[in-house]
PDB file of C-alpha atoms in Angstrom:
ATOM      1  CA  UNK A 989     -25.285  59.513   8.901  1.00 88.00           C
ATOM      2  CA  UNK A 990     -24.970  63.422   9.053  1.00 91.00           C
ATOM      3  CA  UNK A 991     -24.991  63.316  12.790  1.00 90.00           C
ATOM      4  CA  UNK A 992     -22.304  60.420  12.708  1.00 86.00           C
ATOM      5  CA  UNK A 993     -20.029  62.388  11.204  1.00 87.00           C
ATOM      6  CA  UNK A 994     -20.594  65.314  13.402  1.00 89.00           C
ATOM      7  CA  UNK A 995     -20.433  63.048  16.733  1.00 85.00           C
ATOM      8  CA  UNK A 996     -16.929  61.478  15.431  1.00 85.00           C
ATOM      9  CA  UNK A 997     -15.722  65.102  14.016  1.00 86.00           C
ATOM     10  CA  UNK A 998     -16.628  66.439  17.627  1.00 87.00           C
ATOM     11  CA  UNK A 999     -14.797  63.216  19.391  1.00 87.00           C
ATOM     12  CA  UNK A1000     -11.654  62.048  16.756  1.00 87.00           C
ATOM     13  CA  UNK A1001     -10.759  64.556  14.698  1.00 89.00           C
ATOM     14  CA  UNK A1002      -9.687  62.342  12.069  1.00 88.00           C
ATOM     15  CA  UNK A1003      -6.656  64.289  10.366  1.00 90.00           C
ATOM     16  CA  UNK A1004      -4.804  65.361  13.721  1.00 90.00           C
ATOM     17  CA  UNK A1005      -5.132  61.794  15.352  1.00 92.00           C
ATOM     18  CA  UNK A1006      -4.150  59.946  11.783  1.00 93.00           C
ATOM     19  CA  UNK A1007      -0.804  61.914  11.805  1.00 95.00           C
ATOM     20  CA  UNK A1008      -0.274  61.042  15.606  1.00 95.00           C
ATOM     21  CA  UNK A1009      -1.200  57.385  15.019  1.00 95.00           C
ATOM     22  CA  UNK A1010       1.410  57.364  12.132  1.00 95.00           C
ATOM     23  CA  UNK A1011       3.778  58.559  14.180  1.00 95.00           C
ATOM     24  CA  UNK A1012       3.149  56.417  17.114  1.00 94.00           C
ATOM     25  CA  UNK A1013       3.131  53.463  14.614  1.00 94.00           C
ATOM     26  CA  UNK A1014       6.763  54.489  12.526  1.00 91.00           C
ATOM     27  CA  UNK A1015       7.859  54.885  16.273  1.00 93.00           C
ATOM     28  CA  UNK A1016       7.298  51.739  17.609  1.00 91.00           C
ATOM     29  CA  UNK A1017       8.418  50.345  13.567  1.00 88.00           C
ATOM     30  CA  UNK A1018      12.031  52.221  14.026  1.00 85.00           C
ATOM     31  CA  UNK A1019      12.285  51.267  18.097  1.00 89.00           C
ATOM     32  CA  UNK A1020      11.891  47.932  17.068  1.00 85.00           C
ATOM     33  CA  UNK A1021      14.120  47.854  14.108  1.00 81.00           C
ATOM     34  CA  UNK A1022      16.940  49.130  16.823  1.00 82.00           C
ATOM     35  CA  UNK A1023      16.440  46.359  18.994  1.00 84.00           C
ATOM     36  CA  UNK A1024      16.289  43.878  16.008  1.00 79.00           C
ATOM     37  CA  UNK A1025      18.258  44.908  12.933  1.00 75.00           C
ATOM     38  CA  UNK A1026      18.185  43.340  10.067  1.00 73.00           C
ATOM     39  CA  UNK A1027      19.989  40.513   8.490  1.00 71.00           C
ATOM     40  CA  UNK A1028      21.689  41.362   5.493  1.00 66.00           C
ATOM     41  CA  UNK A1029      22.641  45.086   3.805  1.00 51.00           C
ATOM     42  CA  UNK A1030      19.785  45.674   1.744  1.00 64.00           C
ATOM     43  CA  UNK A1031      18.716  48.624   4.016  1.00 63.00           C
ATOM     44  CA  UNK A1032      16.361  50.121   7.045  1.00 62.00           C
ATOM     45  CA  UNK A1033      13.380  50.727   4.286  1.00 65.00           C
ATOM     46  CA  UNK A1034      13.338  47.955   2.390  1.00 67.00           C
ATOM     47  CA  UNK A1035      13.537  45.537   5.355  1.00 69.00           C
ATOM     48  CA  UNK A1036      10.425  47.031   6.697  1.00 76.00           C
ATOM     49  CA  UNK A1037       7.441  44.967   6.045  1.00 81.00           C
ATOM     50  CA  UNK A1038       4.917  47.563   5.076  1.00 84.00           C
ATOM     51  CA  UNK A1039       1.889  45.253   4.974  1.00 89.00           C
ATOM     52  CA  UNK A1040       2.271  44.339   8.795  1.00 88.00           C
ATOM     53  CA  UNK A1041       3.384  48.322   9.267  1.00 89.00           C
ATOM     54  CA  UNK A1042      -0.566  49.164   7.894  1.00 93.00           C
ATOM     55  CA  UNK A1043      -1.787  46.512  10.049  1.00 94.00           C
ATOM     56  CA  UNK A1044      -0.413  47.750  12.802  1.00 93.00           C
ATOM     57  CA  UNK A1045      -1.401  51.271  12.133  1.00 95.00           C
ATOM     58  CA  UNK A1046      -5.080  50.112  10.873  1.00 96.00           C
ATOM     59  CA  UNK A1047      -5.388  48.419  14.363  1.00 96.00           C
ATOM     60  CA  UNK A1048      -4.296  51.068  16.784  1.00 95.00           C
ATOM     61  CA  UNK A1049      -6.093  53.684  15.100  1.00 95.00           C
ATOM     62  CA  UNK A1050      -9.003  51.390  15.618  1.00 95.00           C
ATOM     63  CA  UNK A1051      -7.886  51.307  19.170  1.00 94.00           C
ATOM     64  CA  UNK A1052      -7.565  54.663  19.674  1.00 92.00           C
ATOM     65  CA  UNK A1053     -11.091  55.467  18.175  1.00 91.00           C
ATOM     66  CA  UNK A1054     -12.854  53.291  20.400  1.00 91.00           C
ATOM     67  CA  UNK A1055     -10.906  54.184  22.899  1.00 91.00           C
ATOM     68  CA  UNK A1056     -12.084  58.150  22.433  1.00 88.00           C
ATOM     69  CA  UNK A1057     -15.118  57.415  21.165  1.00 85.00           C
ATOM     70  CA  UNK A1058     -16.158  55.472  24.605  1.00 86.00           C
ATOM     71  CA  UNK A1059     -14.742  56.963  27.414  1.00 81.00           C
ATOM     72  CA  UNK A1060     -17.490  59.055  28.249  1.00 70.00           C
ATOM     73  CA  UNK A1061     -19.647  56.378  28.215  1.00 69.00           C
TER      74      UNK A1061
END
């Protein structure tokens, strides 16, 4: 397990590609809430869905770490 951690340390550093994942994610999240606004005036935030948002993030950091993690493969 030692030498898991030291493989994915070497390959995904894990706190400099969360923050750009998160920011890819509320990207896409406020791109798409341009394009689509929201019925009603409750607000931007609180018309955000955040259990699809951490989803969405859950999967393309997933992506991302497979993606790294096998390219030299």
């Amino acid at each position: 397990m030692k030498r898991w951690w030291i493989f994915l340390g070497e390959r995904f550093p894990l706190v400099s590609h969360t923050l750009m994942i998160a920011s890819f994610t509320l990207a896409n999240m406020a791109f798409g809430l341009t394009i689509y606004p929201p019925a009603g005036a409750e607000g931007l935030i609180a018309s955000v869905e955040w259990t699809r948002m951490f989803i969405a993030f859950f999967v393309a950091l997933s992506f991302f770490l497979r993606l790294r993690l096998f390219d030299e493969i």
